[in-house]
Short mmCIF file of C-alpha atoms in Angstrom, two decimals:
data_model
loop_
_atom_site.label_atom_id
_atom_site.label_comp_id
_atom_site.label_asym_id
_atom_site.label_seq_id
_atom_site.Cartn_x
_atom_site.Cartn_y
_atom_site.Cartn_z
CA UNK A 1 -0.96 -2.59 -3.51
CA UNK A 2 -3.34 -3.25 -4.17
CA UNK A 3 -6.93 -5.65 -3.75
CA UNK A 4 -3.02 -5.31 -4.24
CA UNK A 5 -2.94 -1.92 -5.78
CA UNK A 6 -1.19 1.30 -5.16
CA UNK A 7 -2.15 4.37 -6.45
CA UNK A 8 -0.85 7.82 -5.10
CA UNK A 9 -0.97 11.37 -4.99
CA UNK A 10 2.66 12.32 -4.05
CA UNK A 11 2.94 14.64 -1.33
CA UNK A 12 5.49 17.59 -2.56
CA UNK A 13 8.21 16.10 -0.06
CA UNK A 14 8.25 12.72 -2.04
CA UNK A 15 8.24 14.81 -5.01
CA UNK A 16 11.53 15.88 -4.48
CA UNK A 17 13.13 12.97 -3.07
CA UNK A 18 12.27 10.99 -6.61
CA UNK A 19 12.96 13.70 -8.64
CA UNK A 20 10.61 12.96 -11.50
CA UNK A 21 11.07 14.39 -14.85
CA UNK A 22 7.48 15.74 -15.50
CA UNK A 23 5.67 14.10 -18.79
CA UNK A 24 2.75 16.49 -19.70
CA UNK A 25 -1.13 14.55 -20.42
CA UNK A 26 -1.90 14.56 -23.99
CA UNK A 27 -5.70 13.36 -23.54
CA UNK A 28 -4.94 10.94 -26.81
CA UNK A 29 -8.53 9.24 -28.10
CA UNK A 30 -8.33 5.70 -26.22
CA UNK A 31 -6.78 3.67 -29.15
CA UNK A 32 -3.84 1.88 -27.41
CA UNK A 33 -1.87 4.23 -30.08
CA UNK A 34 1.80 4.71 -28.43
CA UNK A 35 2.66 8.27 -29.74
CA UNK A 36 6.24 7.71 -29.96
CA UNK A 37 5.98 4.10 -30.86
CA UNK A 38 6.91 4.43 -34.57
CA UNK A 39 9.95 5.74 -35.72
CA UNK A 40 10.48 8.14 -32.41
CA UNK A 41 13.27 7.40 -29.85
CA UNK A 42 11.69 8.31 -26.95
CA UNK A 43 10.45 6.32 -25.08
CA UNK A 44 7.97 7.02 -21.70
CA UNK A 45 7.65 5.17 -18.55
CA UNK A 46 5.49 5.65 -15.08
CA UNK A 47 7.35 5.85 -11.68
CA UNK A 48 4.82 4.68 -9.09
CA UNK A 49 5.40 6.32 -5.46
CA UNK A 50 7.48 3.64 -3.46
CA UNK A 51 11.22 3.45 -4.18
CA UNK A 52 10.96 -0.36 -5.21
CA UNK A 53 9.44 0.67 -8.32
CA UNK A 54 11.34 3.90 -8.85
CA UNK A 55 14.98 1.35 -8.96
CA UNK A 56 13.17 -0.34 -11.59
CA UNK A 57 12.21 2.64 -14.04
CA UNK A 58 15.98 4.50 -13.03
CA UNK A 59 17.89 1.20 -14.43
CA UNK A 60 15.64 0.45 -17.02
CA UNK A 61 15.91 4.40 -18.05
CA UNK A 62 20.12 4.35 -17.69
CA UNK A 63 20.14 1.64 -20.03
CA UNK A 64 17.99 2.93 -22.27
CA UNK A 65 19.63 5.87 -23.32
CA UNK A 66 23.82 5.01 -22.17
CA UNK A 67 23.54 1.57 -24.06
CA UNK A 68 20.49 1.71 -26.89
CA UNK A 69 19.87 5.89 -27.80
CA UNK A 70 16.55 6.55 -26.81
CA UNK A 71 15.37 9.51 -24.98
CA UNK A 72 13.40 8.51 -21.45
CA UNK A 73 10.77 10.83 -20.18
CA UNK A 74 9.88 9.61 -16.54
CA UNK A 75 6.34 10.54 -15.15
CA UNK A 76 4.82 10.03 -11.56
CA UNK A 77 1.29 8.77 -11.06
CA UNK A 78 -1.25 6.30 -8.98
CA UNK A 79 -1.12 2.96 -10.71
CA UNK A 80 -4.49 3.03 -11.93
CA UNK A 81 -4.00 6.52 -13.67
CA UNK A 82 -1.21 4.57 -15.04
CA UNK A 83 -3.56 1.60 -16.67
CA UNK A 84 -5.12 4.75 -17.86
CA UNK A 85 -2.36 6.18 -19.61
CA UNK A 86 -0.92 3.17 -20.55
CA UNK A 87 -4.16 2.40 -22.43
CA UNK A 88 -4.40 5.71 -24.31
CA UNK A 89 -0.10 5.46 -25.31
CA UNK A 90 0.44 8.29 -22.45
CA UNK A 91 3.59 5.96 -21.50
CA UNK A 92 4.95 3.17 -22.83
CA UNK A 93 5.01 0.88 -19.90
CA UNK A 94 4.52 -0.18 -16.07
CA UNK A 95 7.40 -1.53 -14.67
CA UNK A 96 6.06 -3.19 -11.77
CA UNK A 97 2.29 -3.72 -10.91
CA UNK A 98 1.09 -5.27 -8.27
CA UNK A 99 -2.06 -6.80 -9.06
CA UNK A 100 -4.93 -4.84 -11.36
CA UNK A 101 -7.67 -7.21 -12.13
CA UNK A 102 -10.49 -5.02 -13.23
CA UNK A 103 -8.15 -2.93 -15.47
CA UNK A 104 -5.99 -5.76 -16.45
CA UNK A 105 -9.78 -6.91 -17.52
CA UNK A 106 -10.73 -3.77 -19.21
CA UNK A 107 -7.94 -3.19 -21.46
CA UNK A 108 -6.28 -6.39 -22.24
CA UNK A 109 -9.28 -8.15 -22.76
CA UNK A 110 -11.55 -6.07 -23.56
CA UNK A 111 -9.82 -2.89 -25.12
CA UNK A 112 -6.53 -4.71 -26.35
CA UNK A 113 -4.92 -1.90 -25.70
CA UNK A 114 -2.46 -2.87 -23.30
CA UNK A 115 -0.50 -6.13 -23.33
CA UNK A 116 1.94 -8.03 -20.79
CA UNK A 117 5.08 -7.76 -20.65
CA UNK A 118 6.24 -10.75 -18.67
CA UNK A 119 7.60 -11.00 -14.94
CA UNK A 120 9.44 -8.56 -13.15
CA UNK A 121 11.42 -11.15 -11.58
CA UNK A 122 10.45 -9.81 -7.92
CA UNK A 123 7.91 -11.45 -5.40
CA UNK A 124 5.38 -9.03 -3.28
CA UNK A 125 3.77 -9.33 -0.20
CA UNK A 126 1.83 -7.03 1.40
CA UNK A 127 0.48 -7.70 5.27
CA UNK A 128 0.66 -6.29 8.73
CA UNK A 129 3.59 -6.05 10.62
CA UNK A 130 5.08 -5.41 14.16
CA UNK A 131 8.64 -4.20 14.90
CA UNK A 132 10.94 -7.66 16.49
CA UNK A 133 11.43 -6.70 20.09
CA UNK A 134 7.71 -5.94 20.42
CA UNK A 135 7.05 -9.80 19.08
CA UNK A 136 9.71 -11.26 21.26
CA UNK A 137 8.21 -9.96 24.13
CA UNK A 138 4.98 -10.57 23.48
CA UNK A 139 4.82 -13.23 21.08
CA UNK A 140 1.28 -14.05 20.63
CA UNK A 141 0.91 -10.42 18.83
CA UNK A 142 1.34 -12.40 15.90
CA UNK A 143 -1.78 -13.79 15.67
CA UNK A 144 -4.30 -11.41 14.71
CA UNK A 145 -6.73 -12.70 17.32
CA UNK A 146 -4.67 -11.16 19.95
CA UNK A 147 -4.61 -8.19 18.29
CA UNK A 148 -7.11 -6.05 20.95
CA UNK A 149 -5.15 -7.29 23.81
CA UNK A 150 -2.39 -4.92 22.47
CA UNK A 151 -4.56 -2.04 20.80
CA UNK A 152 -4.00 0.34 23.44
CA UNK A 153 -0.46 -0.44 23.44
CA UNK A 154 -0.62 0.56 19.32
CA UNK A 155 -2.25 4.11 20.49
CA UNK A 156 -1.13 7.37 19.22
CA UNK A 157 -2.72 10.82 19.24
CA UNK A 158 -4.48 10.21 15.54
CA UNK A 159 -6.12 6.98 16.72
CA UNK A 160 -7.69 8.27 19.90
CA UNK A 161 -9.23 5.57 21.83
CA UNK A 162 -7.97 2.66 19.10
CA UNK A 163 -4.62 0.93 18.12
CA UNK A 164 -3.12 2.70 15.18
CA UNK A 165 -2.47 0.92 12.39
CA UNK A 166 0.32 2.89 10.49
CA UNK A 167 -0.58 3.34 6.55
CA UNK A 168 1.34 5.31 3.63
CA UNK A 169 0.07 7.12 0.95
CA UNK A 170 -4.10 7.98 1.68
CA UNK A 171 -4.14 6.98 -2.02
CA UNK A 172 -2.83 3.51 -1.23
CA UNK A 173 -5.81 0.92 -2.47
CA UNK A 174 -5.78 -1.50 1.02
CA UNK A 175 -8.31 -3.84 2.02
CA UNK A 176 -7.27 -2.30 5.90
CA UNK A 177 -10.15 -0.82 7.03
CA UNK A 178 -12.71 -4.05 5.65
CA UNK A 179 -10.31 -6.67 7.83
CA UNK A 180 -10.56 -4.26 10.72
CA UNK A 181 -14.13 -3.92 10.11
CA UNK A 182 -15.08 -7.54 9.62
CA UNK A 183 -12.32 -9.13 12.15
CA UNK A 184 -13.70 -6.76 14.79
CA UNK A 185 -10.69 -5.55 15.68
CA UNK A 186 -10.02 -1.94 18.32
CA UNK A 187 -7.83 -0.97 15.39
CA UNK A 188 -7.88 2.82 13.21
CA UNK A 189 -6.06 3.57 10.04
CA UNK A 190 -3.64 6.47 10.13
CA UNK A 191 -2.16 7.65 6.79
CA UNK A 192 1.12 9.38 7.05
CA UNK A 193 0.99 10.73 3.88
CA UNK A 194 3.73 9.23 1.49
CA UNK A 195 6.04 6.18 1.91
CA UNK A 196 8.68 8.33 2.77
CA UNK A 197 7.02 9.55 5.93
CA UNK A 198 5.39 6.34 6.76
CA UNK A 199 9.27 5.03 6.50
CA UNK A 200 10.55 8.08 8.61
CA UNK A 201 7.45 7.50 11.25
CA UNK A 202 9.21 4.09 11.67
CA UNK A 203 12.61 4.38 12.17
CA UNK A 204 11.39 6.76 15.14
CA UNK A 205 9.54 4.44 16.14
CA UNK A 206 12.14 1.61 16.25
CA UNK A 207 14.73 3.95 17.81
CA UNK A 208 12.58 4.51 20.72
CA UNK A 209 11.55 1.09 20.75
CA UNK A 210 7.94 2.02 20.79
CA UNK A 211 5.33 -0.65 20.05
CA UNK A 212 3.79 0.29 16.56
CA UNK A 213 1.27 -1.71 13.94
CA UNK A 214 2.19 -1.03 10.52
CA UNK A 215 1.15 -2.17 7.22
CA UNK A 216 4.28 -2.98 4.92
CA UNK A 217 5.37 -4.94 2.07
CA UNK A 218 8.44 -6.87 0.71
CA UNK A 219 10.58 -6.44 -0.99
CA UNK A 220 11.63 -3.08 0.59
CA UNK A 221 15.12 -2.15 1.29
CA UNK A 222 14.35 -0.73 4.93
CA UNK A 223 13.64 -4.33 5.55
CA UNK A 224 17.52 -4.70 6.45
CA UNK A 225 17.46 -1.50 8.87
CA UNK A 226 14.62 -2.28 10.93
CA UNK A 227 13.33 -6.17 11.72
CA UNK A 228 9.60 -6.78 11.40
CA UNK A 229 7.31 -9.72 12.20
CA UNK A 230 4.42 -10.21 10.16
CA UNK A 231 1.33 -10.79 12.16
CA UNK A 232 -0.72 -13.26 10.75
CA UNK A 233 -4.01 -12.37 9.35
CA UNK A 234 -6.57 -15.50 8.55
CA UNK A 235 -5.38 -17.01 5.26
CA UNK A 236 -5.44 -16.01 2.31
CA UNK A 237 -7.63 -18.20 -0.61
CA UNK A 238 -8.10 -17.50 -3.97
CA UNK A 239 -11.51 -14.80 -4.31
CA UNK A 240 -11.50 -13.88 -0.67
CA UNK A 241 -10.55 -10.51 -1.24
CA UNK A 242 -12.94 -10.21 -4.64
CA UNK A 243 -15.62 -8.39 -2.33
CA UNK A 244 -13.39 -5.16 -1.44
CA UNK A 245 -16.26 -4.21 1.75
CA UNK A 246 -16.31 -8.37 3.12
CA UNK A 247 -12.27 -8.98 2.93
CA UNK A 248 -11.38 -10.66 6.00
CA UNK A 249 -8.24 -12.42 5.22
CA UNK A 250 -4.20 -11.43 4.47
CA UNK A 251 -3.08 -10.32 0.98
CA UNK A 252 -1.67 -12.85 -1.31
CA UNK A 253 2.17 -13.47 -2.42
CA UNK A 254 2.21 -11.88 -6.16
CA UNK A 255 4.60 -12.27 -8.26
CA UNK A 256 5.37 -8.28 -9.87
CA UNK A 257 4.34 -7.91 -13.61
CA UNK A 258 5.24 -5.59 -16.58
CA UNK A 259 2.95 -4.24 -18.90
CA UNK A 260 3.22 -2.63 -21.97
CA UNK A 261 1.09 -0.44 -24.57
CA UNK A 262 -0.34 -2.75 -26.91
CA UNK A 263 0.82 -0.31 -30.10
CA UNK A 264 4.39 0.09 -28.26
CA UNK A 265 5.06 -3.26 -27.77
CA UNK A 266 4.54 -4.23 -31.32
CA UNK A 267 6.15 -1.24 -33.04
CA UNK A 268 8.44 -0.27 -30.34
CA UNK A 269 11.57 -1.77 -31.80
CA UNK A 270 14.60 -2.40 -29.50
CA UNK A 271 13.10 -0.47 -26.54
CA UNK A 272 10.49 -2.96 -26.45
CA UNK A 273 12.19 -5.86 -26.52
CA UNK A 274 14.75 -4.42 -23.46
CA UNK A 275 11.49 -3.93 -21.29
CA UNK A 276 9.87 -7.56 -22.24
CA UNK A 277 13.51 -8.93 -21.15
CA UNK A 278 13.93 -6.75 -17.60
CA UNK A 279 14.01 -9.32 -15.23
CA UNK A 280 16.01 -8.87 -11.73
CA UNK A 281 15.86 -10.50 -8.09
CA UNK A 282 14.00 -8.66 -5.35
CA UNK A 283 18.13 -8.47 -3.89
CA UNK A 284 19.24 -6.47 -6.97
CA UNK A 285 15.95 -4.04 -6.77
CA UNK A 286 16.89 -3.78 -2.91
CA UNK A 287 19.86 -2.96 -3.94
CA UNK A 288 19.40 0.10 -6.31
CA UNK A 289 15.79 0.94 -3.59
CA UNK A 290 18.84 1.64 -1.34
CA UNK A 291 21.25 3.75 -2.63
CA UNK A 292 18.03 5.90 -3.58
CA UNK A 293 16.15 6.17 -0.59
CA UNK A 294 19.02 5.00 2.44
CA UNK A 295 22.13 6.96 0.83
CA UNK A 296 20.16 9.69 -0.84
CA UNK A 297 21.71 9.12 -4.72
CA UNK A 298 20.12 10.37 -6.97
CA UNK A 299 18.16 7.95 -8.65
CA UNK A 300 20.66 8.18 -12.08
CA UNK A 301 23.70 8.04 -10.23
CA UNK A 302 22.49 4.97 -8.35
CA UNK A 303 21.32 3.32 -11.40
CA UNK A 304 24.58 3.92 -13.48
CA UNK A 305 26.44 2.25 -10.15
CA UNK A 306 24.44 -1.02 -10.72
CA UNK A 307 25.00 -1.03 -14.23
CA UNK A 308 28.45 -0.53 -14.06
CA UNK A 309 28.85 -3.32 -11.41
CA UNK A 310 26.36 -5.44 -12.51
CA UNK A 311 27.04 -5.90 -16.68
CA UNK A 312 26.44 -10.29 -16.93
CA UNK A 313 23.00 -9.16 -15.54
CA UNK A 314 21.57 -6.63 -17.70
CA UNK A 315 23.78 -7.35 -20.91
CA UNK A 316 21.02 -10.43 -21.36
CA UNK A 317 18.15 -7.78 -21.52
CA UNK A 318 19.42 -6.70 -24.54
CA UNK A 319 17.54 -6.68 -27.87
#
């Protein structure tokens, strides 16, 4: 996400696959005030647009109510709406955050209205990547200087005269179009709309054994269905992605963060406490990612199969 961001507005076909419980806007003064915080058993959490995220908030939300009482209320929104909301007590925390600098600045240093709430336990990566058999025949694709050697192999209808470069979500935050702008590369965004049609666009793609340019991310379960090659973009180094229009190098390793409303977190009692201790591998969220997304559970069911199969895990997030 994201510099490493991801913020989205869901396409009505993603909608439905995630199956969000809908959380209305209250518009609360900007306080860091969690409405349910004190003495209220609810408790409200963001889902963010990629499936990753959504195994997070399911578990966290089967727990929540089988093993401690509370009442979850799931919403759906862009992850900077979410620092929003998080700020103003809208929700009670982000699961998993990729990387929010300016708003991590905003409102836990300047506002105080939002607070961490440790690692995730999960390692992201975001880059450019190329499907296996494409690399192994051409094996220099993985260097991004060769990229225009193979652009008008990457060419689709959207991209005219360029390589395509596959995207998700139009409201994904990327640095894309500033490398391909400052690396001089024959290369045009395309946004398919939602990470479930960005995920659909490449299984076709790998079933016809096309040649295709994607950008992608780990961990993500479809990572075990379809083999990908990162190509290698010039390296990343600390502030070389500060300048959003002059980014000319790959996106960092990040280790995945929680964050909670600063008034939740204090008065939040037990709920509070589970979230600070969620902490899973990036196998157990691929894992729950795909029973959701590669068996088509419903997010519930799938969490309550973890949770039954999994109790020396989560039985040390308990308060």
């Amino acid at each position: 996400m994201r510099k490493l961001t991801r913020t989205t507005r869901v396409a009505a076909a993603a909608t439905a696959v995630f199956g969000m419980v809908a959380l209305s806007a209250c518009g609360a003064a900007e306080t860091g005030k969690s409405q349910d915080a004190k003495g209220d058993k609810t408790v409200k959490l963001t889902v963010p647009s990629w499936v990753g995220a959504q195994a997070n908030t399911a578990v966290a939300a089967y727990i929540l109510e089988s093993e401690l009482g509370y009442e979850v209320k799931q919403q759906q929104m862009g992850e900077v709406l979410a620092w929003d909301a998080l700020s103003k007590g809208d929700i009670d925390a982000i699961m998993e955050d990729w990387g929010h600098p300016k708003e991590e600045k905003r409102y836990i240093e300047d506002k105080k209205t939002v607070v961490k709430g440790g690692d995730l336990g999960v390692e992201g990566h975001i880059g450019w990547f190329v499907p296996k058999y494409f690399a192994d025949e051409n094996p220099d694709v993985t260097d991004w200087k060769n990229l225009n050697k193979y652009a008008d192999q990457f060419r689709t209808a959207e991209s005219g005269d360029k390589g395509e470069i596959l995207e998700g979500s139009p409201d994904y935050v990327t640095n894309d179009d500033a490398i391909i702008k400052n690396l001089d590369l024959n290369l045009k965004t395309n946004y398919s709309g939602s990470e479930a049609a960005q995920i659909t666009a490449i299984k076709k793609y790998a079933k016809e054994k096309k040649p295709f340019l994607t950008y992608w991310w780990t961990p993500q379960w479809l990572n075990a269905e379809v083999d990908l090659v990162e190509v290698q973009l010039p390296e990343y180094t600390e502030g070389c992605d500060a300048d959003p229009e002059k980014v000319a190098c790959a996106y960092p390793v990040t280790s995945l963060q929680k964050f909670l409303n600063a008034d939740f977190a204090e008065n939040g009692g037990d709920a509070a406490q589970f979230l600070k201790n969620f902490t899973w591998s990036t196998e157990q969220q691929n894992e729950v990612a795909q029973m959701i997304a590669g068996d088509k559970m419903e997010p519930e069911a799938a969490a309550k199969k973890w949770v039954e199969a999994n109790e020396d895990t989560w039985k040390k997030w308990m308060p």
